[in-house]
Coordinates of C-alpha atoms and ligand atoms in Angstrom, one line a residue:
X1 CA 0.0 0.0 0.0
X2 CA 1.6 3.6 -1.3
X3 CA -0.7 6.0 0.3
X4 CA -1.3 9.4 -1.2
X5 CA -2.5 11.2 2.1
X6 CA -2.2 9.9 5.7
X7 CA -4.1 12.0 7.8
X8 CA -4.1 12.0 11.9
X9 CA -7.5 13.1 13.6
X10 CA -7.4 14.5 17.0
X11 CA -11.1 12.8 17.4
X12 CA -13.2 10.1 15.9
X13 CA -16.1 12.3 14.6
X14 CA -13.6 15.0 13.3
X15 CA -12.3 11.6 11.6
X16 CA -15.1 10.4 9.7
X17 CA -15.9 13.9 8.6
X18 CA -12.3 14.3 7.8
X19 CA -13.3 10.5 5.7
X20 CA -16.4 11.2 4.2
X21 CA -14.8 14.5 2.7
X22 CA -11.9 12.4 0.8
X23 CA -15.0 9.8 0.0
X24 CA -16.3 12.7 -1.8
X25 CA -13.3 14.4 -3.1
X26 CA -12.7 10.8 -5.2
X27 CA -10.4 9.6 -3.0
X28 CA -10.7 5.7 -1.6
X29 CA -10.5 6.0 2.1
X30 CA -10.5 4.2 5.4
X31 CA -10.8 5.2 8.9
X32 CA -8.8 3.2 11.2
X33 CA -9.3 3.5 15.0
X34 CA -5.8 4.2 17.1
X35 CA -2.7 3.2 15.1
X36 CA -3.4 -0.3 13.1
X37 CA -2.3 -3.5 14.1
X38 CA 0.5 -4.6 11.3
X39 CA -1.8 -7.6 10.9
X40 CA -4.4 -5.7 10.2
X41 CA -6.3 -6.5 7.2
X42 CA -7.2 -2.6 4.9
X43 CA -8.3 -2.3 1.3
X44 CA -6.9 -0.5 -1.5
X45 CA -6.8 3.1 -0.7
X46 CA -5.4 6.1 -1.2
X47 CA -5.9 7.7 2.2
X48 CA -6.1 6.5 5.2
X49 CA -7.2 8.4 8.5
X50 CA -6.0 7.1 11.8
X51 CA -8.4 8.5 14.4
X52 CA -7.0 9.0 17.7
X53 CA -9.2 10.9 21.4
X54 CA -6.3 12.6 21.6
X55 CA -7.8 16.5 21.5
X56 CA -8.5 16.9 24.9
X57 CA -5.0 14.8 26.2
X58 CA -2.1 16.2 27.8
X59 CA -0.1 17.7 25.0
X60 CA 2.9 15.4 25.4
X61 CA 0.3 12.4 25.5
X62 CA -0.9 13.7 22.1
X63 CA 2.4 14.2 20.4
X64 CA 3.4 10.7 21.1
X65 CA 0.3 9.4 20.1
X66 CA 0.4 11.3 16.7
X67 CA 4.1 10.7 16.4
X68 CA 3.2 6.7 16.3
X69 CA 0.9 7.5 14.0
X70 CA 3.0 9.2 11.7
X71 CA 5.3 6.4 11.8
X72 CA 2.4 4.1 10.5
X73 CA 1.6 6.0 7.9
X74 CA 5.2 7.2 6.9
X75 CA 5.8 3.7 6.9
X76 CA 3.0 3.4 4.5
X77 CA 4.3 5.6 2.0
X78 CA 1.8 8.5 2.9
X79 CA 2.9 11.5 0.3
X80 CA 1.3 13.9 2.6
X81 CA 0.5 13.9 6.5
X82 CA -2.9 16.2 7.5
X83 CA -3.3 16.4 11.2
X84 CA -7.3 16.4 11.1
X85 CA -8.1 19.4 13.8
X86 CA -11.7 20.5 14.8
X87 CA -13.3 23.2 12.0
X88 CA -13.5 25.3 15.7
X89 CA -10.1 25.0 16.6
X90 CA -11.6 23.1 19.9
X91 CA -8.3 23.6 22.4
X92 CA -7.1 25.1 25.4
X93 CA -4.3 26.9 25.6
X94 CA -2.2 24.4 27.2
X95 CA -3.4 22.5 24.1
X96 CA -2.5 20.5 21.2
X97 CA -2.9 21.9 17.9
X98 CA 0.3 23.5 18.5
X99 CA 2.9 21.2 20.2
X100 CA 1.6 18.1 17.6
X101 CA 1.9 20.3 15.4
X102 CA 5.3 21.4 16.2
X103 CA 6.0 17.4 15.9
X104 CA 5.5 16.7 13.2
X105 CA 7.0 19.1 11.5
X106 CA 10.1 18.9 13.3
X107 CA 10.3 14.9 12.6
X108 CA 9.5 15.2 8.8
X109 CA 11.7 18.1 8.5
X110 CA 9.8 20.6 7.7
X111 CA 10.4 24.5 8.6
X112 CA 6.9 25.3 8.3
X113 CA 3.4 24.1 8.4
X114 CA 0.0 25.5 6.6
X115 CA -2.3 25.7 9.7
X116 CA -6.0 26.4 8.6
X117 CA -9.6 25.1 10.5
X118 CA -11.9 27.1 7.6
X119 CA -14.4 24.4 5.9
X120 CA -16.9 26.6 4.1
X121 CA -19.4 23.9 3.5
X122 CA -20.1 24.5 7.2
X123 CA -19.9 28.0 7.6
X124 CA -16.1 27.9 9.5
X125 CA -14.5 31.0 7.4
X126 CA -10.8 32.5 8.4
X127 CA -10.0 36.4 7.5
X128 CA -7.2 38.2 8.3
X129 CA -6.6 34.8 11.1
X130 CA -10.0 35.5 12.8
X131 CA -12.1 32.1 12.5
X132 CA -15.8 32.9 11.9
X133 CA -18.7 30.3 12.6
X134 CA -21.8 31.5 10.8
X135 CA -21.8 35.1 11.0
X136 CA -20.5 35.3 14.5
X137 CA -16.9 35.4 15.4
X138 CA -15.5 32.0 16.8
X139 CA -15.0 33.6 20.5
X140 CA -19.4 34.8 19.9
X141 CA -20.7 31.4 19.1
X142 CA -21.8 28.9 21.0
X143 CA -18.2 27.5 20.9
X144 CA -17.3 29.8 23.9
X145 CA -19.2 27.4 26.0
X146 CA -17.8 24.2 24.8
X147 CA -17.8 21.6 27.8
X148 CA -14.3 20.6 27.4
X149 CA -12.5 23.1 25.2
X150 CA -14.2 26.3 25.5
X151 CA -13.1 29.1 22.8
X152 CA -12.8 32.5 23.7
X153 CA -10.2 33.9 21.5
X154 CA -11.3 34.4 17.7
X155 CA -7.9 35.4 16.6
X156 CA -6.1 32.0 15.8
X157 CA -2.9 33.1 15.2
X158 CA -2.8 34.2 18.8
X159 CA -4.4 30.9 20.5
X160 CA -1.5 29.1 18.0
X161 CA 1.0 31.1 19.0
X162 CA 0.2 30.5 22.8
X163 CA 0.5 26.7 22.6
X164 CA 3.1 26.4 20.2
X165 CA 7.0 26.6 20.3
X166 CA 7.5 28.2 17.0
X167 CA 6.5 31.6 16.2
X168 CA 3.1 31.9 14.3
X169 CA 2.3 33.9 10.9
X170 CA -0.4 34.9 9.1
X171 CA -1.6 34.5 4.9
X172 CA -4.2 36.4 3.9
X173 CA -6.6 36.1 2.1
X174 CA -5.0 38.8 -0.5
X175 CA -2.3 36.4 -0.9
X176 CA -4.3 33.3 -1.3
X177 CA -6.0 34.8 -3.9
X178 CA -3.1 35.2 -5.6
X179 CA -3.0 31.5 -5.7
X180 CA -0.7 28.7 -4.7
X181 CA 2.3 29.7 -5.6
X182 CA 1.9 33.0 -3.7
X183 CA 0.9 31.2 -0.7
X184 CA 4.1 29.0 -0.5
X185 CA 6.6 31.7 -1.7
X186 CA 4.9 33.4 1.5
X187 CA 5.2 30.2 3.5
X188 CA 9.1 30.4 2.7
X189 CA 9.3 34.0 3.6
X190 CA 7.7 32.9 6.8
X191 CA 10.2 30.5 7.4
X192 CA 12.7 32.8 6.9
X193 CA 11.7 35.1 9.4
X194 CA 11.6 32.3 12.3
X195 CA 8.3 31.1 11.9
X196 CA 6.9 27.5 12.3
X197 CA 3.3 27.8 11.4
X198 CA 1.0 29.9 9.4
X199 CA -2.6 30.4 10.0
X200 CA -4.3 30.7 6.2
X201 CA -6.9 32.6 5.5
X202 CA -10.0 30.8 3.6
X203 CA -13.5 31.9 2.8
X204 CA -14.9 30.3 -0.3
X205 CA -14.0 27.0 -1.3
X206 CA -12.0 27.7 -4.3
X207 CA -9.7 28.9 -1.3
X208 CA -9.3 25.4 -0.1
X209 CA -8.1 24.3 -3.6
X210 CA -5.1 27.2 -3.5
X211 CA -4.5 26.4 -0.1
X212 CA -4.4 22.4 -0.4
X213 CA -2.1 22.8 -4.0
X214 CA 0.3 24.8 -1.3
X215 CA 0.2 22.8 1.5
X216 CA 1.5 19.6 -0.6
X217 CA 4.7 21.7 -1.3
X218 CA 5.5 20.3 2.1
X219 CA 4.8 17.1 3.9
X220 CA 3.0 18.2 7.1
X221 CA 0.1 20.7 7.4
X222 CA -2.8 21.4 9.5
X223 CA -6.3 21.4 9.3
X224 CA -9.9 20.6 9.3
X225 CA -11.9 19.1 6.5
X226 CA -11.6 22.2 4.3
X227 CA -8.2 22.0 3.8
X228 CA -8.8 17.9 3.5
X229 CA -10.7 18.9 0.6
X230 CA -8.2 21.1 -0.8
X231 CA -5.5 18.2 -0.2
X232 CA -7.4 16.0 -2.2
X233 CA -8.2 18.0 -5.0
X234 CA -4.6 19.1 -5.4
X235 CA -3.8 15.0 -5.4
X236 CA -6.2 14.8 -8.0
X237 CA -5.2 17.7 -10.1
X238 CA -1.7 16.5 -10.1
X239 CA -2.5 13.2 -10.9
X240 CA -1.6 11.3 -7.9
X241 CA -4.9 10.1 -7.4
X242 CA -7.2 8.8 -10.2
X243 CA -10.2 9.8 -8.3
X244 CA -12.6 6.7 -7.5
X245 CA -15.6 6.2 -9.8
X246 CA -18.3 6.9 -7.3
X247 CA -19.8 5.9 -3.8
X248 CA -18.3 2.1 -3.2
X249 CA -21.0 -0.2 -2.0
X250 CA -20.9 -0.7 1.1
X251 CA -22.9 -4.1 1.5
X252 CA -26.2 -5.4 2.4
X253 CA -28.6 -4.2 4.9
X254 CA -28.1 -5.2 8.2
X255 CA -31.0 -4.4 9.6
X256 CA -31.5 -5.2 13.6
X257 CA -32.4 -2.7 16.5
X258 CA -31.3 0.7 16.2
X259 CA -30.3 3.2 19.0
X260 CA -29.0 6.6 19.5
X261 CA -26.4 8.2 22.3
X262 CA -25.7 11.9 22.9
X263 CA -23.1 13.0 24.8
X264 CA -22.6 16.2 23.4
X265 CA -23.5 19.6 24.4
X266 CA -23.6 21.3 21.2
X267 CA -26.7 23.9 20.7
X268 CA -27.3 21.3 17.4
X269 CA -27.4 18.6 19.0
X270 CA -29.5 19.8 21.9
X271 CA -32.1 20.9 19.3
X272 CA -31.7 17.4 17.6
X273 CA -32.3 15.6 21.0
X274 CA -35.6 17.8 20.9
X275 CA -36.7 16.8 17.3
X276 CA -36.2 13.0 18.2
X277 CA -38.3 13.4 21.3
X278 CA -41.1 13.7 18.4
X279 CA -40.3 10.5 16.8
X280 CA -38.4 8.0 19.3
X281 CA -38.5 7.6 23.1
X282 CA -35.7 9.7 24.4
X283 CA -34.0 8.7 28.2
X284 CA -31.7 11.8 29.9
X285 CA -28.9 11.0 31.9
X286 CA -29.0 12.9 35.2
X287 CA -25.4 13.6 35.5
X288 CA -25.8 14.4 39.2
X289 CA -27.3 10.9 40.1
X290 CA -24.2 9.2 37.8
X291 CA -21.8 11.4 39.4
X292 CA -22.9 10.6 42.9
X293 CA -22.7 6.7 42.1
X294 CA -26.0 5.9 41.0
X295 CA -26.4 3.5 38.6
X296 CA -27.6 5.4 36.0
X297 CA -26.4 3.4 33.3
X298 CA -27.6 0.3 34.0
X299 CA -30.8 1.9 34.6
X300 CA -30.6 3.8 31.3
X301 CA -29.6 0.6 29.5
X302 CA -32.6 -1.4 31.4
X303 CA -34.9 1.3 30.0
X304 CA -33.3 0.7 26.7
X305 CA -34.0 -2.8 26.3
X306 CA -37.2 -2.5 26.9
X307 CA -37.9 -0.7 23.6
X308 CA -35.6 -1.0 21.1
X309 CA -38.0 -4.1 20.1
X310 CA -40.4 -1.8 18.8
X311 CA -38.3 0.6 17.1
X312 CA -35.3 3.2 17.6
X313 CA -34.1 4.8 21.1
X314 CA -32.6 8.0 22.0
X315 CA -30.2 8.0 25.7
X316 CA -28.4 11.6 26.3
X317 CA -27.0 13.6 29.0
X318 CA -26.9 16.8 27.1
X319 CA -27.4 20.0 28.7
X320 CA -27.1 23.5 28.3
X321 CA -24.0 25.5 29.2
X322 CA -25.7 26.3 32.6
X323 CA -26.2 22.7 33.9
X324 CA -22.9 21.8 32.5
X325 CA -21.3 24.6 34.4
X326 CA -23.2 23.6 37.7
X327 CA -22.3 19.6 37.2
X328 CA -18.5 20.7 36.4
X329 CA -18.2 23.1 39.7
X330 CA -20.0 20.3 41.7
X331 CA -17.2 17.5 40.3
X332 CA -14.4 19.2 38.0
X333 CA -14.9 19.4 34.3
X334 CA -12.3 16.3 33.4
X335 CA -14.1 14.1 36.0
X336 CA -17.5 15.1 35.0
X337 CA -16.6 14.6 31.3
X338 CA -14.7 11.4 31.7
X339 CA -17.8 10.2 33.5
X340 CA -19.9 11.0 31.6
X341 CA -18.4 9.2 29.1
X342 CA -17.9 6.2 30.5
X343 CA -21.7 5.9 31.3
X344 CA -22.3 6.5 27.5
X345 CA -20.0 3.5 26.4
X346 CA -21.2 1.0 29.4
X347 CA -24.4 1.8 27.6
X348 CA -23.2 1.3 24.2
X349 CA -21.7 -2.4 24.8
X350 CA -24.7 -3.3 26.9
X351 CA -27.1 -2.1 23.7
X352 CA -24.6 -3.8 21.5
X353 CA -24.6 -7.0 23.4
X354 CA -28.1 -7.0 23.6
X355 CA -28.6 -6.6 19.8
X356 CA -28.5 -3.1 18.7
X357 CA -26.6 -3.4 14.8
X358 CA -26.7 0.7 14.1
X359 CA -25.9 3.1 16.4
X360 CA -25.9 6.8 16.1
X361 CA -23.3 8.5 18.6
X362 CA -23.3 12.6 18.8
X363 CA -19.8 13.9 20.3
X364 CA -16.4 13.8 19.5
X365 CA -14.8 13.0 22.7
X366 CA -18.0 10.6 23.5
X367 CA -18.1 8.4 19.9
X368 CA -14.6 8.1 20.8
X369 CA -15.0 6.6 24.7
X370 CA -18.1 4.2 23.0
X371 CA -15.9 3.0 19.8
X372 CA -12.8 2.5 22.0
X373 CA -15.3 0.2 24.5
X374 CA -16.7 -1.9 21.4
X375 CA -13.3 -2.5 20.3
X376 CA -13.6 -1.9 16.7
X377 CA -10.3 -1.3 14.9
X378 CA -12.0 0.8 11.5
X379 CA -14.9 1.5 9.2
X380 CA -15.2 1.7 5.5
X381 CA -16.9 4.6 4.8
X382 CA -21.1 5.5 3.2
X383 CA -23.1 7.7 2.3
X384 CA -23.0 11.4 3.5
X385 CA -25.9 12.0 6.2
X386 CA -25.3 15.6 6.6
X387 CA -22.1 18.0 6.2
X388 CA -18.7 16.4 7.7
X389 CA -21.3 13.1 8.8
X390 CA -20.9 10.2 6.6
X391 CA -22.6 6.4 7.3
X392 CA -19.8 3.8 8.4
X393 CA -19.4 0.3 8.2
X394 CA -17.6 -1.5 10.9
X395 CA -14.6 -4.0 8.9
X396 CA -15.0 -6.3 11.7
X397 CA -18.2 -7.1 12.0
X398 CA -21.9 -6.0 10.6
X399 CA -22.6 -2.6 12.3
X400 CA -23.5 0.4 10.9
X401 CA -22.1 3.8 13.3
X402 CA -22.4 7.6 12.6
X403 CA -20.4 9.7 14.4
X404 CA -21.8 12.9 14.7
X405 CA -19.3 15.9 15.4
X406 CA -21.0 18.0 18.0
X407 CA -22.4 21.2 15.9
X408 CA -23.0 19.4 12.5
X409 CA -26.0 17.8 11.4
X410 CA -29.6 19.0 10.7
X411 CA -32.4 19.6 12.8
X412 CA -33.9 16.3 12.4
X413 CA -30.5 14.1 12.2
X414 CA -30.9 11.4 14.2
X415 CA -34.1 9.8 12.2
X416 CA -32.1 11.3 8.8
X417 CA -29.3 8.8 9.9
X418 CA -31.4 5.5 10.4
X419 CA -32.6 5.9 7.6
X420 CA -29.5 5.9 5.5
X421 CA -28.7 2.3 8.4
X422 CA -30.8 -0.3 6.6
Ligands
ADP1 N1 -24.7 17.1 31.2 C1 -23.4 17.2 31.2 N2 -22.7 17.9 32.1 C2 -21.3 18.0 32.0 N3 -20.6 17.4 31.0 C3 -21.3 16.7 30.1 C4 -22.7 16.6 30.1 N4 -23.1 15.8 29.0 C5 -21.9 15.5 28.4 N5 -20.9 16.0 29.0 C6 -19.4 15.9 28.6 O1 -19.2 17.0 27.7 C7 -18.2 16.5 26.7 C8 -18.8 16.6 25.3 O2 -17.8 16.5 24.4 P1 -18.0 15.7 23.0 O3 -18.6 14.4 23.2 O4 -16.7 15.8 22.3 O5 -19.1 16.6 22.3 P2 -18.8 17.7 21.1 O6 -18.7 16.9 19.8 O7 -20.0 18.6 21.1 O8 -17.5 18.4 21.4 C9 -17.9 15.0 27.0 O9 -16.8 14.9 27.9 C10 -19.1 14.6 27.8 O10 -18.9 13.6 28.7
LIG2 O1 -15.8 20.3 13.2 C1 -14.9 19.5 12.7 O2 -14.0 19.8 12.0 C2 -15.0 18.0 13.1 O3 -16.0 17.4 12.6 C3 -14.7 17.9 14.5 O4 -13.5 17.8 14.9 C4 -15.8 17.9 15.5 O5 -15.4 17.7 16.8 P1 -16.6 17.5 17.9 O6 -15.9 17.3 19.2 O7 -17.3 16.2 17.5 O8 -17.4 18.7 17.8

């Protein structure tokens, strides 16, 4: 296997979006979970992305788990490493965009690394380094409350800067119009001047391509989806990649009991919850019972069992940002979040065990806690539910997952994503 792109993904849904993007772009595509087993058996493809729960780590944690990653892939032949971060830059200061960044870069050799988060497809737009969700700047949007990773700070080049060794630079969006060779002749003048990332502007998607043709000048760069997209297309441009025909099937229907699990806090995925209240039965966690040492998941899964005969269940402990702030006071935030998501992958193998074939998880950090409990080692990836949220196959056995990245999705995704799990 000679891979064209190997990407690294700070999270499992930030993974599959990362996937489902390729899928699209033409290239074939598999997303492994942790760092593959030699033995382990992967198709044809021209990217791979290794998913790793390794955005809300300790930094050095992270570096080493990406750096083992990297040697995978390297080993692999990847052309081109991505390191997959959120389209929201989700961090903390004494996080990990920067030091894995850093990493890589440093190991492959590299002075400098294209750093951008904008996906336009999903309204994540970067001017003058400033990250915009929707209309509102990153630091105004719901993102400020974020459970685990709250951003406050629109100005990227400044929360880079603050977790990363190297000095940070800016390109513009004046220069990225120019196109890509004005963005790496402005990479190498970074360089020069001592830096060891640059935050890209990107607004339209026709940025993405420029951006992605200049980001393959170099073997590492940084990124969400967008600049996936742009990757790809440059691949594809060049020739590297003789972009696959069209969707590959995926297999037959597997059919079985169906549930859903929501761990995230998102302001979608609370109004999702809401939707599905109108067309499943829908269980909350009471974080404050789990916390205290109730037994909240067995009674959750109990309650489970008893309906997912008749059709599809719904088991969250999303909140809003004030009963997450009052849980997280009460026990810490890591310890809340940790237990949290536990609970939700106790639940998950007990549904599993007792049936369930498709699953529908909501949350980064909490599809990561319920895949890592099931054990399962990658998917091949489906059809596109929503924006960044593809349909997966498991390789190891016949599920069907979607892993739903916190803010993405529409209003009624969780009954949009059964139906695409026959
Ligand atoms: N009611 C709650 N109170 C406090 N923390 C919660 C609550 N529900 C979920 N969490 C935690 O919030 C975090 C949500 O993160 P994640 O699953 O990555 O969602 P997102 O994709 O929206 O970022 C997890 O650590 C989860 O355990
Ligand atoms: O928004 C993105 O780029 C990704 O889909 C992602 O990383 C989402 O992370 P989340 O924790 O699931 O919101």
């Amino acid at each position: 296997m000679t891979l064209a792109l190997g990407c690294i993904a700070d999270d499992y849904t930030g993974a599959s979006d990362l996937a489902n993007t390729l899928t699209k772009a033409g290239l074939r595509t598999v997303q492994t979970i942790g760092v593959p087993a030699d033995d382990l058996a992967l198709p044809e493809v021209d990217a791979v992305v290794v998913s790793l729960k390794s955005r809300s780590i300790p930094a050095e944690e992270a570096v080493a788990r990406s750096r083992e990653a990297a040697a995978w892939l390297n080993a692999r032949g990847a052309g081109h490493l991505l390191f997959k971060v959120c389209s929201t830059f989700d961090s903390t200061d004494a996080g990990n965009i920067g030091p894995v960044t850093d990493a890589l870069r440093e190991d492959a050799g590299v002075g400098i690394a294209l750093v951008t988060p904008a996906f336009p497809e999903t309204a994540r737009t970067v001017y003058l380094g400033h990250l915009f969700v929707g209309a509102v700047p990153l630091a105004e949007s719901p993102l400020k409350d974020h459970p685990l990773n709250p951003m406050r700070d629109s100005n990227l080049v400044r929360v880079l800067a603050r977790q990363s060794r190297a000095e940070v630079g800016l390109i513009d969006l004046a220069t990225v119009a120019q196109g890509a060779e004005a963005v790496s002749a402005r990479l190498d003048a970074l360089a020069k001047d001592g830096k060891g990332a640059a935050i890209a502007d990107a607004v339209l998607d026709r940025d993405l391509a420029v951006l992605g043709a200049a980001a393959l000048t170099r073997k590492v760069s940084t990124g969400a989806s967008g600049l996936g997209l742009g990757l790809a297309r440059a691949l594809v441009a060049a020739g590297r990649v003789a972009p696959a025909a069209a969707q590959a099937d995926l297999g037959p229907a597997i059919g079985g009991p169906a549930a859903c699990l929501a761990g995230s806090c998102s302001q979608a995925t609370l109004g999702q919850i809401a939707r599905a209240e109108a067309v499943m039965p829908v269980r909350r966690l009471d974080p404050a019972r789990l916390l205290a040492g109730e037994d909240e998941a067995g009674a959750a899964l109990a309650w489970a069992m008893e309906r997912i005969g008749h059709g599809p269940v719904l088991i969250a402990s999303s909140a809003g940002p004030e009963d997450v702030a009052a849980v997280q006071a009460k026990y810490g935030r890591d310890a809340a979040g940790h237990a949290i998501e536990a609970a939700m992958a106790r639940i998950a193998e007990g549904l599993v065990n007792g049936g369930v074939r498709r699953l529908v998880v909501a949350g980064g950090e909490t599809s990561g806690a319920v895949v890592d409990r099931l054990g399962l080692p990658a998917f091949r990836v489906g059809p596109e539910i929503a924006a960044g949220v593809p349909v997966l196959r498991t390789t190891d056995r016949d599920m069907w997952l979607a892993l739903k990245s916190g803010n993405f999705g529409g209003p009624d995704f969780f009954a949009d994503a059964l139906r695409l799990m026959p």
